[in-house]
mmCIF file of C-alpha atoms in Angstrom:
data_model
loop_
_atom_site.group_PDB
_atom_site.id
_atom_site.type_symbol
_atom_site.label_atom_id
_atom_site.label_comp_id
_atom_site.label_asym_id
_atom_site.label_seq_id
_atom_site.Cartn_x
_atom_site.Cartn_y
_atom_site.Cartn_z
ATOM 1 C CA UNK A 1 -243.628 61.247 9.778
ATOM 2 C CA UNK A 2 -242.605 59.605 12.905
ATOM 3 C CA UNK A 3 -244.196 58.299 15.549
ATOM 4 C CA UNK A 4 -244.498 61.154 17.860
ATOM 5 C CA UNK A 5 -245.605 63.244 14.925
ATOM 6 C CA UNK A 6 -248.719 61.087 14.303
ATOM 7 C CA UNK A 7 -249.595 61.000 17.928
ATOM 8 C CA UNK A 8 -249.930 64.604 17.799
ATOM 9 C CA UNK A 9 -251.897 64.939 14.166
ATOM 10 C CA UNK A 10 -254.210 62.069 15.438
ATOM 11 C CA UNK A 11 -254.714 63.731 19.046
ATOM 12 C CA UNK A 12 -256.923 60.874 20.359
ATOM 13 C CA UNK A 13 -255.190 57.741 21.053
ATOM 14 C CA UNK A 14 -257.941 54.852 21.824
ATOM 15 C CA UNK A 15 -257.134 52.886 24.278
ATOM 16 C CA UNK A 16 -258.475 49.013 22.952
ATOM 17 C CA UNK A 17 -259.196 46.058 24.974
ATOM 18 C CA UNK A 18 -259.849 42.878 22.758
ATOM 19 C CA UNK A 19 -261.327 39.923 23.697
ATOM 20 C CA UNK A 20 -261.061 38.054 20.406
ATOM 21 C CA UNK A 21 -258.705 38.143 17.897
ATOM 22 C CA UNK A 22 -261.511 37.951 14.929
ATOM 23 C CA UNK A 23 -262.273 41.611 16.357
ATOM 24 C CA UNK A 24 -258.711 42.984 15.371
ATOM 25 C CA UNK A 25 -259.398 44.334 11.860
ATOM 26 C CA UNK A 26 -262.809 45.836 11.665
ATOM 27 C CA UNK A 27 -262.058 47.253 14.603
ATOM 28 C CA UNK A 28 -258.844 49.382 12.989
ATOM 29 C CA UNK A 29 -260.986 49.555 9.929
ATOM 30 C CA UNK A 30 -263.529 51.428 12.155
ATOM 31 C CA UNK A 31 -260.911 53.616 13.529
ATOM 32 C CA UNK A 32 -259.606 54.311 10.448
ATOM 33 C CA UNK A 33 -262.833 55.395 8.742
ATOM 34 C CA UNK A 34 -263.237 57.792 11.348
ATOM 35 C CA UNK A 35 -260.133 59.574 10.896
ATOM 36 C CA UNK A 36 -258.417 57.901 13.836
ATOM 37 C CA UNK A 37 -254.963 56.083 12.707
ATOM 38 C CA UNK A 38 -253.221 55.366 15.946
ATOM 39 C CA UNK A 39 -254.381 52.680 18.585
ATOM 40 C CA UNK A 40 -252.879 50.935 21.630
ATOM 41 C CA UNK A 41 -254.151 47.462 22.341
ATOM 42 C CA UNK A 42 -253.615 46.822 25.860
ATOM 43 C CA UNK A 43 -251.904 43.709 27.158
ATOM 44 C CA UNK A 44 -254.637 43.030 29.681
ATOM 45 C CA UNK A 45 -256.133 40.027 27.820
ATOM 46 C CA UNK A 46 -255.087 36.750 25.759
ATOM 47 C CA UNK A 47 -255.583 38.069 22.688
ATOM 48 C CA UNK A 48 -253.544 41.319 22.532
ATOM 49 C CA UNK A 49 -250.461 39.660 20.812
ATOM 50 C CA UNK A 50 -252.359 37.842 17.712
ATOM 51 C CA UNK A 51 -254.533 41.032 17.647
ATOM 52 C CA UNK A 52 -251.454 43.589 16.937
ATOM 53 C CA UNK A 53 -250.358 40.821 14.646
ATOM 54 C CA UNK A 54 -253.536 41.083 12.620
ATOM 55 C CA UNK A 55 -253.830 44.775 12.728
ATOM 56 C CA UNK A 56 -250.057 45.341 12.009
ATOM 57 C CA UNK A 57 -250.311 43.181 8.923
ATOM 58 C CA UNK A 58 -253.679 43.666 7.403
ATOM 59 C CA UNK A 59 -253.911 46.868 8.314
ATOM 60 C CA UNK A 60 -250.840 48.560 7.519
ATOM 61 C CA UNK A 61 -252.080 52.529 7.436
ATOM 62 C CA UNK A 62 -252.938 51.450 11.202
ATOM 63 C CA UNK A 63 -249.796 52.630 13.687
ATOM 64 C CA UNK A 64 -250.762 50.204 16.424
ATOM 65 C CA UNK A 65 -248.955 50.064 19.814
ATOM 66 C CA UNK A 66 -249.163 48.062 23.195
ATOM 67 C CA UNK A 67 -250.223 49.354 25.917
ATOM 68 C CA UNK A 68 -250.349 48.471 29.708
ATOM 69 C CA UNK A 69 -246.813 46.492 29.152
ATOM 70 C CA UNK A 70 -245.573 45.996 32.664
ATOM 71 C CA UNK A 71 -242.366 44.248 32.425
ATOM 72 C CA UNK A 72 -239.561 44.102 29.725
ATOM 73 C CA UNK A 73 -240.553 40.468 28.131
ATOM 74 C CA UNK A 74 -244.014 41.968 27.793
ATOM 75 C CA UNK A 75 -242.115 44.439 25.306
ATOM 76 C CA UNK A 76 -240.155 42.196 23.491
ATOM 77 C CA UNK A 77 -243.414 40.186 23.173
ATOM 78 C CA UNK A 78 -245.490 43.149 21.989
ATOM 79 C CA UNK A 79 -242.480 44.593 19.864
ATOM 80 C CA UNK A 80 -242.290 41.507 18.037
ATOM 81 C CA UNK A 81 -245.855 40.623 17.084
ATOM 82 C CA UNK A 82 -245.732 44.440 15.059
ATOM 83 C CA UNK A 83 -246.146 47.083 17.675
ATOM 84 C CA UNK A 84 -244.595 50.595 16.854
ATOM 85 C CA UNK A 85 -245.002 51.770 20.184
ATOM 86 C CA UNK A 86 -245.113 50.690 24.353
ATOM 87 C CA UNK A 87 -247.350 52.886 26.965
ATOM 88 C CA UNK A 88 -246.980 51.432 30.377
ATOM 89 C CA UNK A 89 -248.951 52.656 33.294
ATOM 90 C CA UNK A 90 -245.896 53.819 35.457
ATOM 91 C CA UNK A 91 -242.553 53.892 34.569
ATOM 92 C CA UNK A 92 -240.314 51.057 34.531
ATOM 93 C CA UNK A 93 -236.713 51.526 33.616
ATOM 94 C CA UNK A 94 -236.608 48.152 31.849
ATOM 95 C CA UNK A 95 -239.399 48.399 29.750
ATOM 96 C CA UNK A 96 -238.197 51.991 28.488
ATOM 97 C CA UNK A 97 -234.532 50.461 28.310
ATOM 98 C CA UNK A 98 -235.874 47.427 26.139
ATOM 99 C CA UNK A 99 -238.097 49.745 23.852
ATOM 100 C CA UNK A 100 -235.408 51.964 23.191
ATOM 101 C CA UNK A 101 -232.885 49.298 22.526
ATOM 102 C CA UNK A 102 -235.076 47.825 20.015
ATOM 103 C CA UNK A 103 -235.402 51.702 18.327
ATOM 104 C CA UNK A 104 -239.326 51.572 19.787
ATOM 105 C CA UNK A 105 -241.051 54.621 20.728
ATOM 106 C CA UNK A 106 -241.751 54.135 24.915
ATOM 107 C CA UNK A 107 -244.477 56.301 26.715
ATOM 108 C CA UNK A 108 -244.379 55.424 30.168
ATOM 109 C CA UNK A 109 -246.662 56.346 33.049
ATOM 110 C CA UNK A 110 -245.999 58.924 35.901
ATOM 111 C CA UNK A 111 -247.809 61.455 38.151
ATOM 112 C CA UNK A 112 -245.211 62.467 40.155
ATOM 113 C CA UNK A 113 -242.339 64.984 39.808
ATOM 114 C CA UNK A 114 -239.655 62.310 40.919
ATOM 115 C CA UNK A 115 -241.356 59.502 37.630
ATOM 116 C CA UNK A 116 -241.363 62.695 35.795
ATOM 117 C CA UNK A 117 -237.439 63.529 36.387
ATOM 118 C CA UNK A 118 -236.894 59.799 35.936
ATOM 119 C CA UNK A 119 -238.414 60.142 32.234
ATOM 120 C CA UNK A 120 -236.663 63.344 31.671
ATOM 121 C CA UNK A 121 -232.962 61.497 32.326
ATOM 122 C CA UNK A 122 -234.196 58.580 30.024
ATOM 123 C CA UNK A 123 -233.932 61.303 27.811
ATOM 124 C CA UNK A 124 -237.839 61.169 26.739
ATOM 125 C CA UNK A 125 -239.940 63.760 25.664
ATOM 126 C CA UNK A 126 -243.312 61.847 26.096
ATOM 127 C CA UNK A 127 -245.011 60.504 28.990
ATOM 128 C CA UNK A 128 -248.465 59.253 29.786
ATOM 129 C CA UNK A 129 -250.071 61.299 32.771
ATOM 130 C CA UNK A 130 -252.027 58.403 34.102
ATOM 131 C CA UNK A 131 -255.013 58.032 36.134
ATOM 132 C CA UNK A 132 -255.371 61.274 34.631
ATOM 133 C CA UNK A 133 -258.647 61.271 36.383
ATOM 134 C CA UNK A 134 -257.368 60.509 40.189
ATOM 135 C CA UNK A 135 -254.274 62.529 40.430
ATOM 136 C CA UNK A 136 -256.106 66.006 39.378
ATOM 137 C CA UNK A 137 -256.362 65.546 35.428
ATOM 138 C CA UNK A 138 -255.158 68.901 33.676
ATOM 139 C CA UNK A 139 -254.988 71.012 36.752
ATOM 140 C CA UNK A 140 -252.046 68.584 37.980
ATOM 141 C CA UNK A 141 -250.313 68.685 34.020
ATOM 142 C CA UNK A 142 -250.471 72.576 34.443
ATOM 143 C CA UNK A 143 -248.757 72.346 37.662
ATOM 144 C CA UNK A 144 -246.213 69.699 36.237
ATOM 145 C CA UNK A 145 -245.331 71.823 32.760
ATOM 146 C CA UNK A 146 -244.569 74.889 34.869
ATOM 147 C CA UNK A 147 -240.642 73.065 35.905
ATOM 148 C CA UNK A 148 -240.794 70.758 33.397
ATOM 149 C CA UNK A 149 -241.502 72.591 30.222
ATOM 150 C CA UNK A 150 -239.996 70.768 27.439
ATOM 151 C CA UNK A 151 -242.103 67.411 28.168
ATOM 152 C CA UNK A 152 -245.161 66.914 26.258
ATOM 153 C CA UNK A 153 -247.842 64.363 28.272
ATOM 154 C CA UNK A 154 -250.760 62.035 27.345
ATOM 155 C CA UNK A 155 -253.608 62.234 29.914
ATOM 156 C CA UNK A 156 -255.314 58.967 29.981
ATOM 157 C CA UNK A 157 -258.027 57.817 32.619
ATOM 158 C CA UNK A 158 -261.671 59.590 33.305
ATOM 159 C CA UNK A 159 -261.034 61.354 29.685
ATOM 160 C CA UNK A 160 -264.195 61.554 27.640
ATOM 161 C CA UNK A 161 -265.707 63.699 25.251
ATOM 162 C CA UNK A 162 -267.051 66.184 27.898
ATOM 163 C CA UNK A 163 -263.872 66.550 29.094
ATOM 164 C CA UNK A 164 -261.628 66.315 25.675
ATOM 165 C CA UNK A 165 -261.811 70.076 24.438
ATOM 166 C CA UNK A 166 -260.025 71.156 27.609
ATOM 167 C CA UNK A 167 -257.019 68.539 27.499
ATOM 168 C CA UNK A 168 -256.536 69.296 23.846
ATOM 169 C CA UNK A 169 -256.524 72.964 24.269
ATOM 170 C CA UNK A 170 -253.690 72.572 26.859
ATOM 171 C CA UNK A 171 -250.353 73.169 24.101
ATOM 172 C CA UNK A 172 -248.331 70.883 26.344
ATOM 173 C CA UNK A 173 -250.297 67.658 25.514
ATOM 174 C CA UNK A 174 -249.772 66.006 22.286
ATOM 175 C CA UNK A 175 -252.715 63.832 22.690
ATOM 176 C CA UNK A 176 -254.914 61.873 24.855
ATOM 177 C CA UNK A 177 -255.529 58.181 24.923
ATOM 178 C CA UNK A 178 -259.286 56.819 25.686
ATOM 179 C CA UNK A 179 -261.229 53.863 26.366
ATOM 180 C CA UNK A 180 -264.660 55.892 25.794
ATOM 181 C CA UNK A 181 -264.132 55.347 21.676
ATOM 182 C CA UNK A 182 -263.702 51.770 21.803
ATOM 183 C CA UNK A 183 -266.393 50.485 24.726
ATOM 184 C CA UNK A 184 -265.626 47.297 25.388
ATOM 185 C CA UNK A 185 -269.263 46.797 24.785
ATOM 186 C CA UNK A 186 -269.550 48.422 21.348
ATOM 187 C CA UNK A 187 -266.537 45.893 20.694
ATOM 188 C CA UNK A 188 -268.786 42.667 22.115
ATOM 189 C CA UNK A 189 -271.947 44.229 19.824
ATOM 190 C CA UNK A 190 -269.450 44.672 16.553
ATOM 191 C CA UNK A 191 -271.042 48.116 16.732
ATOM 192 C CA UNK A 192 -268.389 49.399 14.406
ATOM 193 C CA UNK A 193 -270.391 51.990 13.095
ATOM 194 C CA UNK A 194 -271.060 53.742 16.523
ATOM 195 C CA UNK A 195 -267.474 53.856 17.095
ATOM 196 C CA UNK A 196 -267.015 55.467 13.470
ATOM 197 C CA UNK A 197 -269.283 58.212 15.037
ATOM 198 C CA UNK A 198 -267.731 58.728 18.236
ATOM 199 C CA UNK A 199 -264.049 59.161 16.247
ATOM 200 C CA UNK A 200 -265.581 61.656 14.286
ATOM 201 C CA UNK A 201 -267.435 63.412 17.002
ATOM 202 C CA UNK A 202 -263.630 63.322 18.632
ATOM 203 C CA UNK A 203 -261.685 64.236 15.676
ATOM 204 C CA UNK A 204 -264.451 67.116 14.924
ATOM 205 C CA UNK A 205 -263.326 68.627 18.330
ATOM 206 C CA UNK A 206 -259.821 68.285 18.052
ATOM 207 C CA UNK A 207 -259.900 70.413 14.500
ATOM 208 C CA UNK A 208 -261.652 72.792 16.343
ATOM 209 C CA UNK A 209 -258.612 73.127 18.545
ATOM 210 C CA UNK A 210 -255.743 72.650 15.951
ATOM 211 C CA UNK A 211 -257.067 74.877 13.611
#
């Protein structure tokens, strides 16, 4: 199965923010138990590199990604501490160049037809729709699919689980990436049980969906 391919089976990709590296793996292990087997740990904090690392090697069943990579070394960095995959919140032409060149799945960020086009003649198929929330969430992806209908887009920002059953009913996205499963505060209380719960109550709605 390739990468693409398990972003679309999983359907919610949670977006992680780690503090400490000692949080890595029974964090994925709560994923995992909750039938969620993609995650992208952003690059916002000192411990994202050791903490793909970690989850890349003691967690193998894990497909873990970077996220928020902003510049090409950033890739390279993420790329070779494990991750399968780079999201970046707009779209770079370096950081796609790099991925690809190093046979890495890139989803980059847009919100505008011109990003979109600029995706399109990378020849991608996948782009992150991001603030999803601020630039008119699914109304705005509707709007978007109508000229460009062979891309597929992950709406992330302001999605939640009120919100979730709407994105994922939409046939043009292949998932959704979201902060509210891994609350940086669940992570600070090791509250890995409550984030076993809110996969489930996520994955429960995507089945629903996917039938």
């Amino acid at each position: 199965m390739d990468i693409l391919e398990r972003f679309k089976n999983c359907g919610i990709i949670p977006v992680v923010v780690l503090e400490n590296i000692e949080d890595a793996v029974p964090l994925a292990k709560a994923l995992l138990k909750g039938g969620i087997n993609v995650a992208e740990i952003t690059f916002r904090t000192k411990a994202a590199i050791d903490s793909i690392k970690e989850i890349s090697t003691k967690v193998p069943e894990m497909l873990v990604g970077a996220g928020t990579i902003l510049n090409s070394k950033q890739a390279i960095d993420a790329i070779n501490a494990g991750a399968k995959f780079i999201v970046s919140p707009g779209f770079d032409k370096n950081v796609v160049e790099t991925s690809k060149k190093n046979n890495v799945t890139v989803i980059p960020g847009t919100v505008t037809p011109s990003e979109v086009m600029q995706a399109i003649n990378s020849d991608l198929t996948v782009v992150k729709f991001f603030p999803a929330g601020n630039y008119g969430g699914l109304k705005t992806i509707k709007s978007l699919s109508a000229p460009f209908g062979n891309l597929l887009f992950m709406p992330t920002g302001s999605v939640n689980i009120n919100n979730l059953r709407e994105y994922l009913e939409f046939d043009k996205i292949i998932s959704v990436g979201g902060s509210w499963i891994c609350d940086k505060k669940l992570i600070e209380e090791k509250n890995w049980d409550e984030i076993t719960r809110l996969c489930l109550e996520a994955k429960k709605i995507l089945k629903e969906v996917r039938k």
